[in-house]
Amino acid sequence: KQEVTQIPAALSVPEGENLVLNCSFTDSAIYNLQWFRQDPGKGLTSLLLIQSSQREQTSGRLNASLDKSSGRSTLYIAASQPGDSATYLCAVAGNYQLIWGAGTKLIIKP
Amino acid sequence: NAGVTQTPKFQVLKTGQSMTLQCAQDMNHNSMYWYRQDPGMGLRLIYYSASEGTTDKGEVPNGYNVSRLNKREFSLRLESAAPSQTSVYFCASGRDRDEKLFFGSGTQLSVL
């Protein structure tokens, strides 16, 4: 059974720092991996989707990598801003079911 | 462009009451999903619909039923609500299983 883990559960950093969020999964047989952002009291917004055949995806200041062999993905955020404060979730796709991590709550201090 | 619209946003039920959560998407997506989100547990899939006319169970289907009314609409019904169903419910849609998911803003449900 696929399990997805995100460590740390919470992270607080000063504005301007580059940071890395981690996501690990136990079964390498995946279709894709997505990173989402969730703001308090709101729905989720898809940030990046990496297909199983890809190694990384980039969007603006965000870069996500995927290493299926080690069961790991990282989300790199460059030059963090207070507006990046949110909970970041990763989800691994197997058939039609996404398996979710519990998320990392990120706080960027001005 | 509305995206995925869920109603209601908040609901309080008494144990044993029934209700239907409505979801509609205007992006012509084939796949639609219902998730619940509980603190510290991540999102869990309740039911999904890969295409109009089909529905399948997810990880936690017990106590729920769904209807894919047409390509746009996917409803979730609680026939006899229980306190264990207190949660935040999200509807999502995607063009295909390999595509990005788009989420509604959620329904916060409390069952007393």
mmCIF file of C-alpha atoms in Angstrom:
data_model
loop_
_atom_site.group_PDB
_atom_site.id
_atom_site.type_symbol
_atom_site.label_atom_id
_atom_site.label_comp_id
_atom_site.label_asym_id
_atom_site.label_seq_id
_atom_site.Cartn_x
_atom_site.Cartn_y
_atom_site.Cartn_z
ATOM 1 C CA LYS A 1 0.000 0.000 0.000
ATOM 2 C CA GLN A 2 1.357 3.389 -1.053
ATOM 3 C CA GLU A 3 2.266 5.726 1.787
ATOM 4 C CA VAL A 4 3.287 9.348 1.379
ATOM 5 C CA THR A 5 5.213 11.234 4.036
ATOM 6 C CA GLN A 6 6.078 14.913 4.258
ATOM 7 C CA ILE A 7 8.738 16.125 6.648
ATOM 8 C CA PRO A 8 8.823 18.536 8.370
ATOM 9 C CA ALA A 9 5.192 19.091 9.354
ATOM 10 C CA ALA A 10 5.924 22.791 9.818
ATOM 11 C CA LEU A 11 8.668 25.167 8.761
ATOM 12 C CA SER A 12 9.302 28.831 9.539
ATOM 13 C CA VAL A 13 11.967 30.806 7.658
ATOM 14 C CA PRO A 14 12.836 34.473 7.100
ATOM 15 C CA GLU A 15 11.784 36.164 3.898
ATOM 16 C CA GLY A 16 14.243 35.845 1.042
ATOM 17 C CA GLU A 17 15.593 32.416 1.899
ATOM 18 C CA ASN A 18 15.632 29.538 -0.543
ATOM 19 C CA LEU A 19 13.987 26.451 0.901
ATOM 20 C CA VAL A 20 13.248 22.815 0.144
ATOM 21 C CA LEU A 21 10.154 20.825 1.056
ATOM 22 C CA ASN A 22 10.364 17.047 1.047
ATOM 23 C CA CYS A 23 7.965 14.302 0.021
ATOM 24 C CA SER A 24 8.706 10.580 0.192
ATOM 25 C CA PHE A 25 6.652 7.640 -1.041
ATOM 26 C CA THR A 26 6.973 3.905 -0.556
ATOM 27 C CA ASP A 27 5.925 2.480 -3.958
ATOM 28 C CA SER A 28 7.826 3.662 -7.022
ATOM 29 C CA ALA A 29 5.097 2.497 -9.436
ATOM 30 C CA ILE A 30 3.441 5.879 -9.880
ATOM 31 C CA TYR A 31 1.795 7.709 -12.778
ATOM 32 C CA ASN A 32 2.703 11.176 -11.605
ATOM 33 C CA LEU A 33 3.310 13.326 -8.556
ATOM 34 C CA GLN A 34 1.683 16.679 -7.903
ATOM 35 C CA TRP A 35 2.502 19.483 -5.528
ATOM 36 C CA PHE A 36 -0.382 21.565 -4.215
ATOM 37 C CA ARG A 37 -0.753 24.688 -2.142
ATOM 38 C CA GLN A 38 -3.573 25.153 0.371
ATOM 39 C CA ASP A 39 -4.389 28.480 1.980
ATOM 40 C CA PRO A 40 -6.393 28.492 5.251
ATOM 41 C CA GLY A 41 -10.097 27.896 4.697
ATOM 42 C CA LYS A 42 -9.652 27.458 0.972
ATOM 43 C CA GLY A 43 -9.306 24.727 -1.576
ATOM 44 C CA LEU A 44 -6.126 23.362 -3.066
ATOM 45 C CA THR A 45 -4.255 24.812 -6.002
ATOM 46 C CA SER A 46 -2.080 22.591 -8.153
ATOM 47 C CA LEU A 47 1.426 24.036 -8.433
ATOM 48 C CA LEU A 48 3.388 21.473 -10.412
ATOM 49 C CA LEU A 49 2.753 18.056 -11.893
ATOM 50 C CA ILE A 50 5.638 15.712 -12.707
ATOM 51 C CA GLN A 51 4.893 12.726 -14.902
ATOM 52 C CA SER A 52 6.585 9.450 -13.979
ATOM 53 C CA SER A 53 8.905 9.774 -17.000
ATOM 54 C CA GLN A 54 10.087 13.256 -15.983
ATOM 55 C CA ARG A 55 12.775 14.316 -13.535
ATOM 56 C CA GLU A 56 11.653 17.859 -12.778
ATOM 57 C CA GLN A 57 9.232 20.671 -13.525
ATOM 58 C CA THR A 58 9.629 24.409 -13.062
ATOM 59 C CA SER A 59 7.157 27.251 -12.681
ATOM 60 C CA GLY A 60 8.479 30.668 -11.800
ATOM 61 C CA ARG A 61 10.276 30.452 -8.454
ATOM 62 C CA LEU A 62 9.185 26.861 -7.929
ATOM 63 C CA ASN A 63 11.069 23.764 -9.000
ATOM 64 C CA ALA A 64 9.941 20.226 -8.271
ATOM 65 C CA SER A 65 12.103 17.148 -8.746
ATOM 66 C CA LEU A 66 11.216 13.471 -8.818
ATOM 67 C CA ASP A 67 13.437 10.480 -8.090
ATOM 68 C CA LYS A 68 11.284 7.378 -8.375
ATOM 69 C CA SER A 69 14.089 4.973 -7.526
ATOM 70 C CA SER A 70 14.574 6.529 -4.109
ATOM 71 C CA GLY A 71 10.891 7.363 -3.627
ATOM 72 C CA ARG A 72 11.498 11.070 -3.173
ATOM 73 C CA SER A 73 10.333 14.398 -4.492
ATOM 74 C CA THR A 74 11.428 17.873 -3.465
ATOM 75 C CA LEU A 75 9.808 21.258 -3.960
ATOM 76 C CA TYR A 76 12.335 24.059 -4.133
ATOM 77 C CA ILE A 77 11.120 27.602 -3.497
ATOM 78 C CA ALA A 78 13.547 30.360 -4.437
ATOM 79 C CA ALA A 79 13.656 33.767 -2.780
ATOM 80 C CA SER A 80 10.722 33.074 -0.472
ATOM 81 C CA GLN A 81 8.088 35.768 0.139
ATOM 82 C CA PRO A 82 5.436 36.210 2.865
ATOM 83 C CA GLY A 83 2.817 35.381 0.240
ATOM 84 C CA ASP A 84 4.305 31.896 -0.023
ATOM 85 C CA SER A 85 2.995 31.136 3.468
ATOM 86 C CA ALA A 86 0.588 28.218 3.112
ATOM 87 C CA THR A 87 0.396 24.465 3.553
ATOM 88 C CA TYR A 88 2.091 22.511 0.785
ATOM 89 C CA LEU A 89 0.901 19.013 -0.013
ATOM 90 C CA CYS A 90 2.257 16.391 -2.321
ATOM 91 C CA ALA A 91 0.137 13.659 -3.860
ATOM 92 C CA VAL A 92 1.176 10.529 -5.720
ATOM 93 C CA ALA A 93 -1.031 9.145 -8.477
ATOM 94 C CA GLY A 94 -1.639 5.438 -8.781
ATOM 95 C CA ASN A 95 -4.404 4.571 -11.263
ATOM 96 C CA TYR A 96 -7.255 6.946 -10.402
ATOM 97 C CA GLN A 97 -6.384 7.375 -6.788
ATOM 98 C CA LEU A 98 -4.155 10.085 -5.452
ATOM 99 C CA ILE A 99 -2.402 9.236 -2.199
ATOM 100 C CA TRP A 100 -1.699 12.345 -0.163
ATOM 101 C CA GLY A 101 0.893 13.454 2.299
ATOM 102 C CA ALA A 102 -0.277 15.308 5.400
ATOM 103 C CA GLY A 103 1.432 18.500 4.251
ATOM 104 C CA THR A 104 4.099 20.942 5.384
ATOM 105 C CA LYS A 105 2.867 24.200 6.897
ATOM 106 C CA LEU A 106 5.208 26.931 5.705
ATOM 107 C CA ILE A 107 5.483 30.338 7.364
ATOM 108 C CA ILE A 108 7.626 33.024 5.758
ATOM 109 C CA LYS A 109 8.515 35.744 8.258
ATOM 110 C CA PRO A 110 8.781 39.324 6.879
ATOM 111 C CA ASN B 1 -14.394 31.393 -15.170
ATOM 112 C CA ALA B 2 -15.903 29.673 -12.110
ATOM 113 C CA GLY B 3 -13.863 26.441 -12.220
ATOM 114 C CA VAL B 4 -15.182 24.002 -9.581
ATOM 115 C CA THR B 5 -18.140 25.193 -7.508
ATOM 116 C CA GLN B 6 -19.252 23.472 -4.316
ATOM 117 C CA THR B 7 -22.350 24.109 -2.236
ATOM 118 C CA PRO B 8 -22.955 24.607 0.602
ATOM 119 C CA LYS B 9 -19.808 26.063 2.187
ATOM 120 C CA PHE B 10 -20.904 25.223 5.725
ATOM 121 C CA GLN B 11 -23.415 22.746 7.128
ATOM 122 C CA VAL B 12 -24.369 21.492 10.566
ATOM 123 C CA LEU B 13 -26.324 18.256 10.808
ATOM 124 C CA LYS B 14 -27.720 16.179 13.624
ATOM 125 C CA THR B 15 -26.848 12.499 13.776
ATOM 126 C CA GLY B 16 -29.099 10.556 11.425
ATOM 127 C CA GLN B 17 -29.978 13.458 9.142
ATOM 128 C CA SER B 18 -29.277 13.278 5.429
ATOM 129 C CA MET B 19 -27.890 15.807 3.005
ATOM 130 C CA THR B 20 -26.386 16.171 -0.449
ATOM 131 C CA LEU B 21 -23.252 18.119 -1.310
ATOM 132 C CA GLN B 22 -23.324 19.575 -4.789
ATOM 133 C CA CYS B 23 -20.378 20.030 -7.132
ATOM 134 C CA ALA B 24 -20.231 21.459 -10.625
ATOM 135 C CA GLN B 25 -17.328 22.185 -12.974
ATOM 136 C CA ASP B 26 -17.335 24.269 -16.121
ATOM 137 C CA MET B 27 -14.020 23.093 -17.610
ATOM 138 C CA ASN B 28 -15.409 20.145 -19.600
ATOM 139 C CA HIS B 29 -13.400 17.734 -17.457
ATOM 140 C CA ASN B 30 -13.974 13.996 -17.672
ATOM 141 C CA SER B 31 -12.913 13.013 -14.157
ATOM 142 C CA MET B 32 -14.448 14.202 -10.910
ATOM 143 C CA TYR B 33 -13.611 13.338 -7.311
ATOM 144 C CA TRP B 34 -14.862 13.708 -3.747
ATOM 145 C CA TYR B 35 -12.311 13.936 -0.941
ATOM 146 C CA ARG B 36 -12.497 14.465 2.773
ATOM 147 C CA GLN B 37 -9.782 16.221 4.747
ATOM 148 C CA ASP B 38 -9.233 15.566 8.426
ATOM 149 C CA PRO B 39 -6.536 17.151 10.604
ATOM 150 C CA GLY B 40 -3.222 15.316 10.443
ATOM 151 C CA MET B 41 -4.528 12.693 7.996
ATOM 152 C CA GLY B 42 -4.208 14.304 4.599
ATOM 153 C CA LEU B 43 -6.918 13.996 1.993
ATOM 154 C CA ARG B 44 -8.732 10.714 1.481
ATOM 155 C CA LEU B 45 -10.686 9.772 -1.613
ATOM 156 C CA ILE B 46 -14.329 8.929 -1.011
ATOM 157 C CA TYR B 47 -15.597 8.302 -4.558
ATOM 158 C CA TYR B 48 -14.555 9.237 -8.050
ATOM 159 C CA SER B 49 -16.053 9.313 -11.506
ATOM 160 C CA ALA B 50 -13.660 8.660 -14.374
ATOM 161 C CA SER B 51 -16.213 9.743 -16.954
ATOM 162 C CA GLU B 52 -19.875 10.605 -17.289
ATOM 163 C CA GLY B 53 -21.980 7.612 -16.318
ATOM 164 C CA THR B 54 -19.366 5.854 -14.191
ATOM 165 C CA THR B 55 -18.567 5.995 -10.482
ATOM 166 C CA ASP B 56 -16.141 4.025 -8.329
ATOM 167 C CA LYS B 57 -15.299 3.698 -4.668
ATOM 168 C CA GLY B 58 -12.235 5.301 -3.245
ATOM 169 C CA GLU B 59 -10.441 4.718 0.025
ATOM 170 C CA VAL B 60 -13.303 5.625 2.429
ATOM 171 C CA PRO B 61 -16.693 5.120 0.706
ATOM 172 C CA ASN B 62 -18.718 3.752 3.629
ATOM 173 C CA GLY B 63 -21.655 5.960 4.588
ATOM 174 C CA TYR B 64 -21.639 7.871 1.284
ATOM 175 C CA ASN B 65 -23.262 7.639 -2.124
ATOM 176 C CA VAL B 66 -22.554 9.617 -5.279
ATOM 177 C CA SER B 67 -24.275 10.524 -8.518
ATOM 178 C CA ARG B 68 -22.633 11.730 -11.717
ATOM 179 C CA LEU B 69 -25.668 13.601 -12.947
ATOM 180 C CA ASN B 70 -24.015 14.718 -16.195
ATOM 181 C CA LYS B 71 -20.537 15.696 -17.308
ATOM 182 C CA ARG B 72 -20.627 18.885 -15.221
ATOM 183 C CA GLU B 73 -22.138 17.710 -11.939
ATOM 184 C CA PHE B 74 -21.073 15.197 -9.298
ATOM 185 C CA SER B 75 -22.988 15.043 -6.016
ATOM 186 C CA LEU B 76 -22.153 13.372 -2.710
ATOM 187 C CA ARG B 77 -24.942 12.149 -0.427
ATOM 188 C CA LEU B 78 -24.836 11.287 3.241
ATOM 189 C CA GLU B 79 -27.897 9.126 3.910
ATOM 190 C CA SER B 80 -27.618 8.987 7.710
ATOM 191 C CA ALA B 81 -24.955 11.343 9.028
ATOM 192 C CA ALA B 82 -22.652 10.233 11.844
ATOM 193 C CA PRO B 83 -20.243 12.301 13.991
ATOM 194 C CA SER B 84 -17.342 10.468 12.308
ATOM 195 C CA GLN B 85 -18.335 12.230 9.075
ATOM 196 C CA THR B 86 -17.477 15.629 10.538
ATOM 197 C CA SER B 87 -14.838 16.854 8.115
ATOM 198 C CA VAL B 88 -14.036 19.245 5.310
ATOM 199 C CA TYR B 89 -15.195 17.900 1.958
ATOM 200 C CA PHE B 90 -13.588 18.835 -1.338
ATOM 201 C CA CYS B 91 -14.735 18.227 -4.855
ATOM 202 C CA ALA B 92 -12.124 18.140 -7.606
ATOM 203 C CA SER B 93 -12.016 17.633 -11.345
ATOM 204 C CA GLY B 94 -9.433 16.872 -13.988
ATOM 205 C CA ARG B 95 -9.393 16.453 -17.740
ATOM 206 C CA ASP B 96 -7.863 13.018 -17.341
ATOM 207 C CA ARG B 97 -6.138 11.030 -14.622
ATOM 208 C CA ASP B 98 -2.712 12.279 -15.765
ATOM 209 C CA GLU B 99 -3.717 15.917 -15.686
ATOM 210 C CA LYS B 100 -3.713 18.529 -12.960
ATOM 211 C CA LEU B 101 -6.583 18.501 -10.490
ATOM 212 C CA PHE B 102 -8.716 21.557 -9.844
ATOM 213 C CA PHE B 103 -10.416 21.871 -6.482
ATOM 214 C CA GLY B 104 -13.508 23.549 -5.154
ATOM 215 C CA SER B 105 -13.290 25.723 -2.044
ATOM 216 C CA GLY B 106 -14.667 23.022 0.250
ATOM 217 C CA THR B 107 -17.633 22.288 2.501
ATOM 218 C CA GLN B 108 -17.128 22.316 6.237
ATOM 219 C CA LEU B 109 -19.543 19.755 7.696
ATOM 220 C CA SER B 110 -20.231 19.224 11.380
ATOM 221 C CA VAL B 111 -22.365 16.322 12.579
ATOM 222 C CA LEU B 112 -23.565 16.673 16.154
#
